[in-house]
mmCIF file of C-alpha atoms and ligand atoms in Angstrom:
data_model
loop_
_atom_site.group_PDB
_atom_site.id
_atom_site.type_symbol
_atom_site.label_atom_id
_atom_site.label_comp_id
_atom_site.label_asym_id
_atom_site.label_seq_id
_atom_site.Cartn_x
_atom_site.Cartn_y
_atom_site.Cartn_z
ATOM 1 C CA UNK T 107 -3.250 18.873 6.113
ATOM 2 C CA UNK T 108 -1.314 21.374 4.235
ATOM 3 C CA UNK T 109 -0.569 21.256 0.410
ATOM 4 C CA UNK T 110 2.288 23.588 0.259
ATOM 5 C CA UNK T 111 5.800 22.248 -0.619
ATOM 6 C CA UNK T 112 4.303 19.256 -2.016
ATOM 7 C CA UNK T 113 6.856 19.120 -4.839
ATOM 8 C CA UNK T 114 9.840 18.912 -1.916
ATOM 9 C CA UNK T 115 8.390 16.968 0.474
ATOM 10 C CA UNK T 116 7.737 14.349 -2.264
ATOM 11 C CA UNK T 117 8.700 10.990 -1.191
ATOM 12 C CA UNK T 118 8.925 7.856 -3.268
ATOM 13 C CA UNK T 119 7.807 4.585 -2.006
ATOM 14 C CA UNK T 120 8.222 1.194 -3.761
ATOM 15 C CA UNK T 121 5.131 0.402 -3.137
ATOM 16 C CA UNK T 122 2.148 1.723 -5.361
ATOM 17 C CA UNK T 123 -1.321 1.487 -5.478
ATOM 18 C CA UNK T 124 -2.703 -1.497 -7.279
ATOM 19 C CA UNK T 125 0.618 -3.954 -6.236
ATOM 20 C CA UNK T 126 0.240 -6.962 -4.944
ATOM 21 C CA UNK T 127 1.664 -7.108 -2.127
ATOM 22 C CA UNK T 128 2.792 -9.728 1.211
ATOM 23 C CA UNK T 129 2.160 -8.689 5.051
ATOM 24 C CA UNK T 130 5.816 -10.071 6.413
ATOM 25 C CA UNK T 131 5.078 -8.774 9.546
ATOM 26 C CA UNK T 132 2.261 -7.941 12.386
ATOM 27 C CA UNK T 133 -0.957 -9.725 13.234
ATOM 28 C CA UNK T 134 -1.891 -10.617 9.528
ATOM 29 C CA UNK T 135 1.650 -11.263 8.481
ATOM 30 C CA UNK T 136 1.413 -13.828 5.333
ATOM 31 C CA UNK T 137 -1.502 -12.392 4.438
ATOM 32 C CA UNK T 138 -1.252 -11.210 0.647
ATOM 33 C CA UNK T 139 -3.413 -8.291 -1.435
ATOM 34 C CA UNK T 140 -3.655 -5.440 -3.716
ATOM 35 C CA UNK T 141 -2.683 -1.849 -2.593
ATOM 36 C CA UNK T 142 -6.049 -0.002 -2.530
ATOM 37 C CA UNK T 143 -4.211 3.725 -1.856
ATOM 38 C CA UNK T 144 -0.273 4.697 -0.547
ATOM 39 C CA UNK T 145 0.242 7.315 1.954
ATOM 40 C CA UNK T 146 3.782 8.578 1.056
ATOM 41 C CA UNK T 147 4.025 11.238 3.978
ATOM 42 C CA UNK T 148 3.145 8.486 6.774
ATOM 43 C CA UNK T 149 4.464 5.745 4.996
ATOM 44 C CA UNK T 150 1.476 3.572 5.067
ATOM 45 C CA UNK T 151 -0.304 1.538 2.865
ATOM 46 C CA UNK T 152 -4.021 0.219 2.623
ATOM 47 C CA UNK T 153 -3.957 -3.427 1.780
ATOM 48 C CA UNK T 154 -6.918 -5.278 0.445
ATOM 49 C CA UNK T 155 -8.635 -7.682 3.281
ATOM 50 C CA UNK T 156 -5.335 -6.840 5.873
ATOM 51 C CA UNK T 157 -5.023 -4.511 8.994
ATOM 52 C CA UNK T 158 -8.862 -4.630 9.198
ATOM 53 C CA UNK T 159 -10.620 -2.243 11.538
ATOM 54 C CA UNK T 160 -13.654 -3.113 13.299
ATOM 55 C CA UNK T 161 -16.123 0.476 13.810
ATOM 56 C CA UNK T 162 -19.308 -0.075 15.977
ATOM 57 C CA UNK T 163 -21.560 2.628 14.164
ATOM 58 C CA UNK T 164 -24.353 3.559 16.807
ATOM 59 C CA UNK T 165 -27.474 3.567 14.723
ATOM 60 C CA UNK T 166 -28.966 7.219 13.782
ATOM 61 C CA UNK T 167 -32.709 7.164 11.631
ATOM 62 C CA UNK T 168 -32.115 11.097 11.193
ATOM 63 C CA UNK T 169 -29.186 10.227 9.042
ATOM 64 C CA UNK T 170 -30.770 6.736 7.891
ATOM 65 C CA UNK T 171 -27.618 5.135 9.227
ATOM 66 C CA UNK T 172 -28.066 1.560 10.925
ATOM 67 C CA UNK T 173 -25.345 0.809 13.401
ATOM 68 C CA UNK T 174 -23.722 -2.413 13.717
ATOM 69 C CA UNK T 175 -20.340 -3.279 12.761
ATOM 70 C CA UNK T 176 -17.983 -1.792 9.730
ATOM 71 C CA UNK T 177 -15.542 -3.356 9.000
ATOM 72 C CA UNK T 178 -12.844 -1.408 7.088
ATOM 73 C CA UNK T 179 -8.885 -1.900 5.806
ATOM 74 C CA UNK T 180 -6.600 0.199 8.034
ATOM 75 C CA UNK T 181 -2.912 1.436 7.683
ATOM 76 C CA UNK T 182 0.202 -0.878 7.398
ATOM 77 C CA UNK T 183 3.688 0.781 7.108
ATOM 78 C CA UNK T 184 5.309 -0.088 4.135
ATOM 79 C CA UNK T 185 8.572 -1.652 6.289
ATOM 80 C CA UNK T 186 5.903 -4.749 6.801
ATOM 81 C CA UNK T 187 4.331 -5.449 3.546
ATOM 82 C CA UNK T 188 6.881 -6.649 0.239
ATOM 83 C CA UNK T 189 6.232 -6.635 -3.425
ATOM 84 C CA UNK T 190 4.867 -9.664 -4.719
ATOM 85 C CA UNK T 191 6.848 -10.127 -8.285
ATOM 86 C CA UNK T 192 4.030 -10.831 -10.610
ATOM 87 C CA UNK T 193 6.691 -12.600 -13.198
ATOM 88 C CA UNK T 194 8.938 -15.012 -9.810
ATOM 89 C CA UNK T 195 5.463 -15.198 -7.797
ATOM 90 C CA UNK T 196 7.052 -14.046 -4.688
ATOM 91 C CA UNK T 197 7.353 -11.728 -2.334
ATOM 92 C CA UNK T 198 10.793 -9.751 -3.130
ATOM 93 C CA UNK T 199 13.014 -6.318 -2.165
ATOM 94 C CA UNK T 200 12.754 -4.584 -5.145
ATOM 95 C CA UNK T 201 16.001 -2.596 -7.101
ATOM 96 C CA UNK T 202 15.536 -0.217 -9.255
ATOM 97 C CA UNK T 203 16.619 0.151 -13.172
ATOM 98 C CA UNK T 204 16.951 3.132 -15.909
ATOM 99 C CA UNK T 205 15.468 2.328 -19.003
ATOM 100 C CA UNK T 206 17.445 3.503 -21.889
ATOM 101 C CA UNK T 207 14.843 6.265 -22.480
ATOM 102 C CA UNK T 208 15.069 7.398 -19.087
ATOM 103 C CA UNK T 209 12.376 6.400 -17.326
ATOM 104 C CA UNK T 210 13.486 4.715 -13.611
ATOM 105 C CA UNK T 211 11.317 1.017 -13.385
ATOM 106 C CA UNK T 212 11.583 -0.868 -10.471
ATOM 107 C CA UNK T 213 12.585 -4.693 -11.119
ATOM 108 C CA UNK T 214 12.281 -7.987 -9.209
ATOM 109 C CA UNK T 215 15.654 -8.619 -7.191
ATOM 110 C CA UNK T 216 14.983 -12.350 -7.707
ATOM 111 C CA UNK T 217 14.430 -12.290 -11.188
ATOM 112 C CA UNK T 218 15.309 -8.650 -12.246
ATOM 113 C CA UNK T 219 11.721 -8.504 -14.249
ATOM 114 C CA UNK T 220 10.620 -5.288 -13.818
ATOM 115 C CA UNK T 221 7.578 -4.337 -12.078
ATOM 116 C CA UNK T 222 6.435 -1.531 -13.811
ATOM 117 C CA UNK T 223 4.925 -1.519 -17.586
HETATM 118 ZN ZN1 LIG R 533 10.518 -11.826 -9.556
#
């Protein structure tokens, strides 16, 4: 993990934490949930109850940890989740718009609402 050229290597998804979002494709395609964290650099996101890993965790009393199964979101690239507009209700490519002050939104390409506040 290195920190350096952070600013350069900056990519911009359309997807960020806390949307809503649809699988569209993969084993829990239809699924829907909230982005819990974006990773920009591997083009992944974390979606809420999706992707879900199964961990056996051997139990160890030294570290008072007692085995079983964990069950934990993993990684979906962003090509297989889509936006879900919170204005249309559904899922949707999104465009993007300048504001007249500047700042870039993206909107709803079904309804052109934009997603950001
Ligand atoms: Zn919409």
């Amino acid at each position: 993990m290195t920190l350096h050229h952070q600013r350069a290597e900056r990519h911009t998804l359309s997807i960020r934490k806390g949307d809503n979002v649809k699988i569209i494709a993969g084993k829990d395609s239809g699924k829907t949930g909230r982005v819990l964290s974006v990773n920009a650099k591997k083009n992944t996101v974390v979606v809420e109850h999706a992707s879900i890993i199964k961990r056996h965790t051997r139990p160890n009393p030294g570290k008072n940890i007692k085995g079983g199964i964990v069950e934990k979101e993993g990684p979906v690239n962003v090509s297989n989740v889509m936006i879900v507009c919170p204005s249309c209700g559904k899922h949707s490519r999104t465009g993007h718009s300048i504001l007249p002050d500047g700042t870039k939104v993206r909107v709803c390409k079904r309804c052109n609402t934009t997603l950001d506040k």
